[in-house]
Amino acid sequence: MINVTCAIIEKDDHVLVTQRSELMSLPLKWEFPGGKINETETEEDCILREIYEELNINVKVVSKLTPNIYQYPNKKIKLIPFVCHFLEGQIILLEHKEYKWLKPHQLKQLDWAEADLPILEEYLILKNA
Ligand SMILES: Nc1nc2c([nH]c(=O)n2[C@@H]2O[C@H](COP(=O)(O)OP(=O)(O)OP(=O)(O)O)[C@@H](O)[C@H]2O)c(=O)[nH]1
């Protein structure tokens, strides 16, 4: 099983979502940015590192939501979500194709990576959205 962190980054009542590129696995699917945990880092170190590496921004972790284990045809992942607040930086897309800042109630209209759906549901309940 692959341990992956992801960040639900909030700023001014909006949430940052990113679209995977044609070249990545799950091409063109929307996700919460993040990535695989290294052996030498904590989950929280991982999410801060991945967000900076992928998007050139700094965030702080606010809370952890419920991890979701999901079996794709070719791999099993444990997706570990963190609600984060945007701190600083200009977004530069270093891996993704596109990004959007959406209000919580707009999030469901995207074509999500399957593993993200229960996480999205939990987040929307938390936000009453
Ligand atoms: N970062 C991120 N990854 C996700 C999400 N949902 C989801 O299923 N994944 C999967 O979790 C893994 C994260 O890996 P990654 O983004 O660091 O690396 P990668 O594209 O090179 O993965 P790959 O080696 O499978 O192609 C991928 O298999 C990706 O498809 C999500 O919301 N955020």
PDB file of C-alpha atoms and ligand atoms in Angstrom:
ATOM      1  CA  MET A   1       0.000   0.000   0.000  1.00  0.00           C
ATOM      2  CA  ILE A   2       1.208   3.486  -0.901  1.00  0.00           C
ATOM      3  CA  ASN A   3       0.783   6.223   1.716  1.00  0.00           C
ATOM      4  CA  VAL A   4      -0.188   9.530   0.118  1.00  0.00           C
ATOM      5  CA  THR A   5      -0.964  12.838   1.823  1.00  0.00           C
ATOM      6  CA  CYS A   6      -3.224  15.471   0.309  1.00  0.00           C
ATOM      7  CA  ALA A   7      -4.118  19.028   1.278  1.00  0.00           C
ATOM      8  CA  ILE A   8      -7.484  20.770   1.315  1.00  0.00           C
ATOM      9  CA  ILE A   9      -6.052  24.283   1.177  1.00  0.00           C
ATOM     10  CA  GLU A  10      -8.404  27.049   2.293  1.00  0.00           C
ATOM     11  CA  LYS A  11      -8.159  30.766   1.578  1.00  0.00           C
ATOM     12  CA  ASP A  12     -10.984  33.310   1.971  1.00  0.00           C
ATOM     13  CA  ASP A  13     -13.816  30.743   1.840  1.00  0.00           C
ATOM     14  CA  HIS A  14     -12.342  29.032  -1.205  1.00  0.00           C
ATOM     15  CA  VAL A  15     -10.536  25.717  -1.610  1.00  0.00           C
ATOM     16  CA  LEU A  16      -7.655  24.967  -3.950  1.00  0.00           C
ATOM     17  CA  VAL A  17      -8.100  22.035  -6.315  1.00  0.00           C
ATOM     18  CA  THR A  18      -5.634  20.813  -8.925  1.00  0.00           C
ATOM     19  CA  GLN A  19      -5.994  18.834 -12.128  1.00  0.00           C
ATOM     20  CA  ARG A  20      -3.576  16.001 -12.912  1.00  0.00           C
ATOM     21  CA  SER A  21      -1.777  16.357 -16.230  1.00  0.00           C
ATOM     22  CA  GLU A  22      -2.089  14.047 -19.239  1.00  0.00           C
ATOM     23  CA  LEU A  23       1.294  12.583 -18.307  1.00  0.00           C
ATOM     24  CA  MET A  24       0.433  11.562 -14.743  1.00  0.00           C
ATOM     25  CA  SER A  25      -1.515   8.496 -13.645  1.00  0.00           C
ATOM     26  CA  LEU A  26      -5.268   9.282 -13.450  1.00  0.00           C
ATOM     27  CA  PRO A  27      -4.815  11.820 -16.264  1.00  0.00           C
ATOM     28  CA  LEU A  28      -6.990  14.957 -16.109  1.00  0.00           C
ATOM     29  CA  LYS A  29      -8.658  13.913 -12.859  1.00  0.00           C
ATOM     30  CA  TRP A  30      -9.046  16.558 -10.170  1.00  0.00           C
ATOM     31  CA  GLU A  31      -7.444  16.004  -6.786  1.00  0.00           C
ATOM     32  CA  PHE A  32      -6.277  17.683  -3.643  1.00  0.00           C
ATOM     33  CA  PRO A  33      -2.558  18.278  -4.223  1.00  0.00           C
ATOM     34  CA  GLY A  34      -0.066  16.156  -2.315  1.00  0.00           C
ATOM     35  CA  GLY A  35       2.016  13.057  -2.796  1.00  0.00           C
ATOM     36  CA  LYS A  36       3.770  10.005  -1.449  1.00  0.00           C
ATOM     37  CA  ILE A  37       5.312   9.940   2.030  1.00  0.00           C
ATOM     38  CA  ASN A  38       9.065   9.365   2.188  1.00  0.00           C
ATOM     39  CA  GLU A  39      10.494   6.931   4.729  1.00  0.00           C
ATOM     40  CA  THR A  40      12.241   9.703   6.623  1.00  0.00           C
ATOM     41  CA  GLU A  41       9.406  12.193   7.081  1.00  0.00           C
ATOM     42  CA  THR A  42       6.198  12.564   9.056  1.00  0.00           C
ATOM     43  CA  GLU A  43       2.820  12.913   7.343  1.00  0.00           C
ATOM     44  CA  GLU A  44       2.788  16.623   8.129  1.00  0.00           C
ATOM     45  CA  ASP A  45       6.344  17.140   6.837  1.00  0.00           C
ATOM     46  CA  CYS A  46       5.240  15.361   3.676  1.00  0.00           C
ATOM     47  CA  ILE A  47       2.256  17.541   2.933  1.00  0.00           C
ATOM     48  CA  LEU A  48       4.166  20.789   3.501  1.00  0.00           C
ATOM     49  CA  ARG A  49       7.002  19.548   1.271  1.00  0.00           C
ATOM     50  CA  GLU A  50       4.722  18.316  -1.516  1.00  0.00           C
ATOM     51  CA  ILE A  51       2.697  21.520  -1.614  1.00  0.00           C
ATOM     52  CA  TYR A  52       5.833  23.603  -1.913  1.00  0.00           C
ATOM     53  CA  GLU A  53       7.356  21.291  -4.539  1.00  0.00           C
ATOM     54  CA  GLU A  54       4.210  21.106  -6.676  1.00  0.00           C
ATOM     55  CA  LEU A  55       2.756  24.597  -6.253  1.00  0.00           C
ATOM     56  CA  ASN A  56       5.479  26.902  -4.853  1.00  0.00           C
ATOM     57  CA  ILE A  57       3.303  27.961  -1.918  1.00  0.00           C
ATOM     58  CA  ASN A  58       3.523  27.568   1.840  1.00  0.00           C
ATOM     59  CA  VAL A  59       0.593  26.376   3.909  1.00  0.00           C
ATOM     60  CA  LYS A  60       0.015  25.442   7.535  1.00  0.00           C
ATOM     61  CA  VAL A  61      -1.813  22.346   8.712  1.00  0.00           C
ATOM     62  CA  VAL A  62      -5.077  23.036  10.550  1.00  0.00           C
ATOM     63  CA  SER A  63      -6.535  19.552  11.027  1.00  0.00           C
ATOM     64  CA  LYS A  64      -6.433  15.976   9.807  1.00  0.00           C
ATOM     65  CA  LEU A  65      -9.459  14.257   8.282  1.00  0.00           C
ATOM     66  CA  THR A  66     -10.130  10.535   7.973  1.00  0.00           C
ATOM     67  CA  PRO A  67      -7.678   8.607   5.748  1.00  0.00           C
ATOM     68  CA  ASN A  68      -9.252   6.662   2.902  1.00  0.00           C
ATOM     69  CA  ILE A  69      -7.870   3.355   1.669  1.00  0.00           C
ATOM     70  CA  TYR A  70      -8.688   2.809  -1.988  1.00  0.00           C
ATOM     71  CA  GLN A  71      -7.830   0.014  -4.394  1.00  0.00           C
ATOM     72  CA  TYR A  72      -7.208   1.184  -7.958  1.00  0.00           C
ATOM     73  CA  PRO A  73      -6.853  -1.545 -10.608  1.00  0.00           C
ATOM     74  CA  ASN A  74      -3.058  -1.279 -10.420  1.00  0.00           C
ATOM     75  CA  LYS A  75      -2.366   0.000  -6.901  1.00  0.00           C
ATOM     76  CA  LYS A  76      -3.733   0.428  -3.413  1.00  0.00           C
ATOM     77  CA  ILE A  77      -3.321   3.779  -1.723  1.00  0.00           C
ATOM     78  CA  LYS A  78      -3.991   5.218   1.707  1.00  0.00           C
ATOM     79  CA  LEU A  79      -4.932   8.840   1.089  1.00  0.00           C
ATOM     80  CA  ILE A  80      -4.344  10.954   4.196  1.00  0.00           C
ATOM     81  CA  PRO A  81      -6.091  14.351   4.080  1.00  0.00           C
ATOM     82  CA  PHE A  82      -5.121  17.534   5.897  1.00  0.00           C
ATOM     83  CA  VAL A  83      -7.141  20.733   6.014  1.00  0.00           C
ATOM     84  CA  CYS A  84      -4.586  23.522   5.567  1.00  0.00           C
ATOM     85  CA  HIS A  85      -4.563  27.303   5.445  1.00  0.00           C
ATOM     86  CA  PHE A  86      -2.794  29.169   2.679  1.00  0.00           C
ATOM     87  CA  LEU A  87       0.088  31.195   4.098  1.00  0.00           C
ATOM     88  CA  GLU A  88       2.131  32.747   1.296  1.00  0.00           C
ATOM     89  CA  GLY A  89       3.500  32.471  -2.190  1.00  0.00           C
ATOM     90  CA  GLN A  90       2.424  32.786  -5.808  1.00  0.00           C
ATOM     91  CA  ILE A  91       1.085  29.542  -7.273  1.00  0.00           C
ATOM     92  CA  ILE A  92       3.332  28.083  -9.962  1.00  0.00           C
ATOM     93  CA  LEU A  93       2.093  24.779 -11.397  1.00  0.00           C
ATOM     94  CA  LEU A  94       5.146  22.551 -11.463  1.00  0.00           C
ATOM     95  CA  GLU A  95       3.345  19.238 -12.128  1.00  0.00           C
ATOM     96  CA  HIS A  96      -0.362  19.884 -12.617  1.00  0.00           C
ATOM     97  CA  LYS A  97      -2.267  21.034 -15.676  1.00  0.00           C
ATOM     98  CA  GLU A  98      -4.620  23.481 -14.005  1.00  0.00           C
ATOM     99  CA  TYR A  99      -5.867  24.770 -10.671  1.00  0.00           C
ATOM    100  CA  LYS A 100      -9.003  26.461  -9.383  1.00  0.00           C
ATOM    101  CA  TRP A 101     -10.100  28.142  -6.167  1.00  0.00           C
ATOM    102  CA  LEU A 102     -13.686  26.954  -5.606  1.00  0.00           C
ATOM    103  CA  LYS A 103     -16.289  27.414  -2.912  1.00  0.00           C
ATOM    104  CA  PRO A 104     -17.036  24.174  -1.038  1.00  0.00           C
ATOM    105  CA  HIS A 105     -20.455  23.775  -2.683  1.00  0.00           C
ATOM    106  CA  GLN A 106     -18.829  23.906  -6.151  1.00  0.00           C
ATOM    107  CA  LEU A 107     -16.366  21.066  -5.512  1.00  0.00           C
ATOM    108  CA  LYS A 108     -18.649  18.163  -6.438  1.00  0.00           C
ATOM    109  CA  GLN A 109     -18.977  19.281 -10.050  1.00  0.00           C
ATOM    110  CA  LEU A 110     -15.394  18.227 -10.848  1.00  0.00           C
ATOM    111  CA  ASP A 111     -14.264  14.852 -12.223  1.00  0.00           C
ATOM    112  CA  TRP A 112     -12.434  13.631  -9.109  1.00  0.00           C
ATOM    113  CA  ALA A 113      -9.877  10.888  -8.570  1.00  0.00           C
ATOM    114  CA  GLU A 114     -12.017   8.127  -7.051  1.00  0.00           C
ATOM    115  CA  ALA A 115     -10.030   7.878  -3.836  1.00  0.00           C
ATOM    116  CA  ASP A 116     -10.850  11.489  -3.015  1.00  0.00           C
ATOM    117  CA  LEU A 117     -14.634  11.160  -2.966  1.00  0.00           C
ATOM    118  CA  PRO A 118     -15.148  10.041   0.670  1.00  0.00           C
ATOM    119  CA  ILE A 119     -12.703  12.742   1.762  1.00  0.00           C
ATOM    120  CA  LEU A 120     -14.630  15.346  -0.173  1.00  0.00           C
ATOM    121  CA  GLU A 121     -17.861  14.139   1.475  1.00  0.00           C
ATOM    122  CA  GLU A 122     -16.377  14.412   4.959  1.00  0.00           C
ATOM    123  CA  TYR A 123     -15.078  17.900   4.218  1.00  0.00           C
ATOM    124  CA  LEU A 124     -18.434  19.100   2.880  1.00  0.00           C
ATOM    125  CA  ILE A 125     -20.241  17.838   5.979  1.00  0.00           C
ATOM    126  CA  LEU A 126     -17.696  19.663   8.134  1.00  0.00           C
ATOM    127  CA  LYS A 127     -18.386  22.852   6.198  1.00  0.00           C
ATOM    128  CA  ASN A 128     -22.177  22.362   6.078  1.00  0.00           C
ATOM    129  CA  ALA A 129     -21.881  22.654   2.290  1.00  0.00           C
TER     130      ALA A 129
HETATM  131  N1  LIG B   1      -1.517  13.751  -4.566  1.00  0.00           N
HETATM  132  C1  LIG B   1      -2.656  13.101  -4.682  1.00  0.00           C
HETATM  133  N2  LIG B   1      -2.624  11.825  -5.149  1.00  0.00           N
HETATM  134  C2  LIG B   1      -3.773  11.181  -5.260  1.00  0.00           C
HETATM  135  C3  LIG B   1      -5.002  11.793  -4.887  1.00  0.00           C
HETATM  136  N3  LIG B   1      -6.002  10.903  -5.108  1.00  0.00           N
HETATM  137  C4  LIG B   1      -5.434   9.772  -5.605  1.00  0.00           C
HETATM  138  O1  LIG B   1      -6.009   8.753  -5.913  1.00  0.00           O
HETATM  139  N4  LIG B   1      -4.054   9.938  -5.696  1.00  0.00           N
HETATM  140  C5  LIG B   1      -3.106   8.918  -6.149  1.00  0.00           C
HETATM  141  O2  LIG B   1      -2.084   8.779  -5.191  1.00  0.00           O
HETATM  142  C6  LIG B   1      -0.813   8.662  -5.799  1.00  0.00           C
HETATM  143  C7  LIG B   1      -0.003   9.898  -5.489  1.00  0.00           C
HETATM  144  O3  LIG B   1       1.154   9.843  -6.108  1.00  0.00           O
HETATM  145  P1  LIG B   1       1.937  11.135  -6.612  1.00  0.00           P
HETATM  146  O4  LIG B   1       1.018  12.133  -7.203  1.00  0.00           O
HETATM  147  O5  LIG B   1       2.850  11.545  -5.552  1.00  0.00           O
HETATM  148  O6  LIG B   1       2.863  10.467  -7.658  1.00  0.00           O
HETATM  149  P2  LIG B   1       2.643   9.979  -9.118  1.00  0.00           P
HETATM  150  O7  LIG B   1       1.667  10.825  -9.864  1.00  0.00           O
HETATM  151  O8  LIG B   1       4.011   9.854  -9.646  1.00  0.00           O
HETATM  152  O9  LIG B   1       2.017   8.561  -8.914  1.00  0.00           O
HETATM  153  P3  LIG B   1       2.198   7.365  -9.893  1.00  0.00           P
HETATM  154  O10 LIG B   1       3.569   6.845  -9.616  1.00  0.00           O
HETATM  155  O11 LIG B   1       1.100   6.432  -9.491  1.00  0.00           O
HETATM  156  O12 LIG B   1       2.034   7.934 -11.266  1.00  0.00           O
HETATM  157  C8  LIG B   1      -1.055   8.558  -7.274  1.00  0.00           C
HETATM  158  O13 LIG B   1      -1.188   7.214  -7.600  1.00  0.00           O
HETATM  159  C9  LIG B   1      -2.385   9.274  -7.429  1.00  0.00           C
HETATM  160  O14 LIG B   1      -3.082   8.809  -8.537  1.00  0.00           O
HETATM  161  C10 LIG B   1      -5.014  13.119  -4.386  1.00  0.00           C
HETATM  162  O15 LIG B   1      -6.044  13.717  -4.036  1.00  0.00           O
HETATM  163  N5  LIG B   1      -3.803  13.731  -4.304  1.00  0.00           N
END
